Amino acid sequence: MASRPANRDPFAGFVTDEASADTLRPIVHAFGWSADRVQRGNLRSAVQALSVSSSPNVLFVDLSESSDPINDINALAEVCEPGTAVIATGQVNDVRLYRDLIASGIQDYLLKPLNPDAVRDAFTQAQTALTTPKPSEAAAASVQRPHCAVAVIGTRGGAGASTVATSLAWLVSERAGRSTALLDLDVHFGTDALALDLEPGRGLTDAIDNPSRIDGLFIERAMVRASDRLAVLSAEAPISSPVLTDGSVFRRLREEMRSAYECTVVDLPRSILVNHPQLAQEMPVVVVVTEYTLAAARDAIRILSWLKSNAPEATVFVIANRVHPAQQLEISRKDFENSIERPIDYQLPFDQKLAAQAAKLGKPMADVGKGSKTIAPLVDLAAQVVAVADALGEGGAGRPAAPSAGAPSLLGRLGQFRSRFAAKPAKR
């Protein structure tokens, strides 16, 4: 993202009442900022002021007189430059409002009357956020690594594609240490944010409604952060609102995510694959998630055949999910493999206890089931995704690199990645 100009003011505050101003001024002074920058005014006053001047590093705004806080914050975002930490205050004590505001990109929301200790903590956290590199900045500052991108497609509803996509994104971010964007394209019924105990926010629906707004700053504010290295873009659009797009918005989102993150995991519903096939055609890695049923076998055949014709250079992995004991299977593994004319790459055993625990905790199964045999195939799959991306990056788009003398082969690198993924993540 754009860096902060050197001539920006360190702080500006707009509050609607004198009591809040009196609380802010001594704290602002203690931080070395000018107490005169605390002004009387509401959110519209802030928007008007910032529309004709540079936004400060830390901005304090008052939502007390706002009838639609989320829309007003979005209006503020239009005039704020990248790198501004926004702290809001208001009188509404509502958890959903708080989550929506955080999802909109503000740093913190404080209730009135203002508590001096809470204000100090918010300012301290804002300063920390300003000095901590964003995912895009961290990626640019680190050794350049090829971007890894993977699409996860389920052969049937309920096969567990979203479960696999969420765990895969978590593993790449935590075990490989790569900043990762998880894009859930099930606009109406997506569950990726839900699986991570997050409110989806309005970023994806805003992007679909206004594709021209999509840029680096939009991505920075629209992504809902699950951890330091994992962020999600999803939606819970009203059922009465169909998705009307030619698909270009999804491509623009992916392009911006490629610039801001080191890896992109796309949870790609079958309906989106049918309507916007270019999304899968451009993916270097595709994971097809299936189950051992007759209907899933039929659709696996169709999807794999389509990928062979339309995305011939993609590396395709087939993972069988929710695998019950052999005697309870509708179709045996051997018969399933014969029908799709290729082997199953990975099997995930059905583990109801682990799935229920992950749902209750709001964490990916890969996180809850660390070290378990159930998760081992996902750990290996994540290592494969990263290894393929690095091989493609060294050898050029479309084909793995030919190993040079003394350089490890793809299989050798894969072994290294497996060892690293199996290890416990380092404490940050």
mmCIF file with all atom_site columns, C-alpha atoms in Angstrom, residues 10 22 37 47 66 72 94 98 104 178 204-205 208 216 227 232 234 303-304 320 326 330 333 343 354 397 403:
data_model
loop_
_atom_site.group_PDB
_atom_site.id
_atom_site.type_symbol
_atom_site.label_atom_id
_atom_site.label_alt_id
_atom_site.label_comp_id
_atom_site.label_asym_id
_atom_site.label_entity_id
_atom_site.label_seq_id
_atom_site.pdbx_PDB_ins_code
_atom_site.Cartn_x
_atom_site.Cartn_y
_atom_site.Cartn_z
_atom_site.occupancy
_atom_site.B_iso_or_equiv
_atom_site.pdbx_formal_charge
_atom_site.auth_seq_id
_atom_site.auth_comp_id
_atom_site.auth_asym_id
_atom_site.auth_atom_id
_atom_site.pdbx_PDB_model_num
ATOM 1  C CA . PRO A 1 10  ? 0.185   12.884  13.749  1.00 0.00 ? 10  PRO A CA 1
ATOM 2  C CA . ASP A 1 22  ? -11.802 17.568  27.934  1.00 0.00 ? 22  ASP A CA 1
ATOM 3  C CA . ARG A 1 37  ? -6.149  19.224  17.137  1.00 0.00 ? 37  ARG A CA 1
ATOM 4  C CA . VAL A 1 47  ? -15.249 14.066  6.178   1.00 0.00 ? 47  VAL A CA 1
ATOM 5  C CA . SER A 1 66  ? -24.698 9.329   13.018  1.00 0.00 ? 66  SER A CA 1
ATOM 6  C CA . ASP A 1 72  ? -20.761 7.117   7.331   1.00 0.00 ? 72  ASP A CA 1
ATOM 7  C CA . ASP A 1 94  ? -23.937 -3.183  20.459  1.00 0.00 ? 94  ASP A CA 1
ATOM 8  C CA . TYR A 1 98  ? -18.650 -3.045  16.973  1.00 0.00 ? 98  TYR A CA 1
ATOM 9  C CA . SER A 1 104 ? -15.039 -1.678  7.928   1.00 0.00 ? 104 SER A CA 1
ATOM 10 C CA . ARG A 1 178 ? 2.951   -16.639 4.300   1.00 0.00 ? 178 ARG A CA 1
ATOM 11 C CA . LEU A 1 204 ? -17.290 -8.469  -0.987  1.00 0.00 ? 204 LEU A CA 1
ATOM 12 C CA . THR A 1 205 ? -20.791 -7.124  -1.613  1.00 0.00 ? 205 THR A CA 1
ATOM 13 C CA . ILE A 1 208 ? -19.592 -6.481  -6.515  1.00 0.00 ? 208 ILE A CA 1
ATOM 14 C CA . GLY A 1 216 ? -5.020  -1.743  -2.740  1.00 0.00 ? 216 GLY A CA 1
ATOM 15 C CA . SER A 1 227 ? -4.764  -13.540 12.448  1.00 0.00 ? 227 SER A CA 1
ATOM 16 C CA . VAL A 1 232 ? -10.893 -13.327 4.799   1.00 0.00 ? 232 VAL A CA 1
ATOM 17 C CA . SER A 1 234 ? -16.664 -13.127 2.240   1.00 0.00 ? 234 SER A CA 1
ATOM 18 C CA . ILE A 1 303 ? -15.325 -31.356 -13.170 1.00 0.00 ? 303 ILE A CA 1
ATOM 19 C CA . LEU A 1 304 ? -12.067 -33.219 -13.800 1.00 0.00 ? 304 LEU A CA 1
ATOM 20 C CA . ALA A 1 320 ? -11.878 -37.450 -0.493  1.00 0.00 ? 320 ALA A CA 1
ATOM 21 C CA . ALA A 1 326 ? -15.103 -49.091 4.301   1.00 0.00 ? 326 ALA A CA 1
ATOM 22 C CA . GLU A 1 330 ? -21.620 -45.962 -0.827  1.00 0.00 ? 330 GLU A CA 1
ATOM 23 C CA . ARG A 1 333 ? -12.223 -46.097 -3.068  1.00 0.00 ? 333 ARG A CA 1
ATOM 24 C CA . PRO A 1 343 ? -6.158  -41.936 -8.068  1.00 0.00 ? 343 PRO A CA 1
ATOM 25 C CA . LEU A 1 354 ? -13.102 -32.918 15.824  1.00 0.00 ? 354 LEU A CA 1
ATOM 26 C CA . ALA A 1 397 ? 4.467   -19.609 -15.561 1.00 0.00 ? 397 ALA A CA 1
ATOM 27 C CA . PRO A 1 403 ? 16.381  -28.617 -11.287 1.00 0.00 ? 403 PRO A CA 1
#
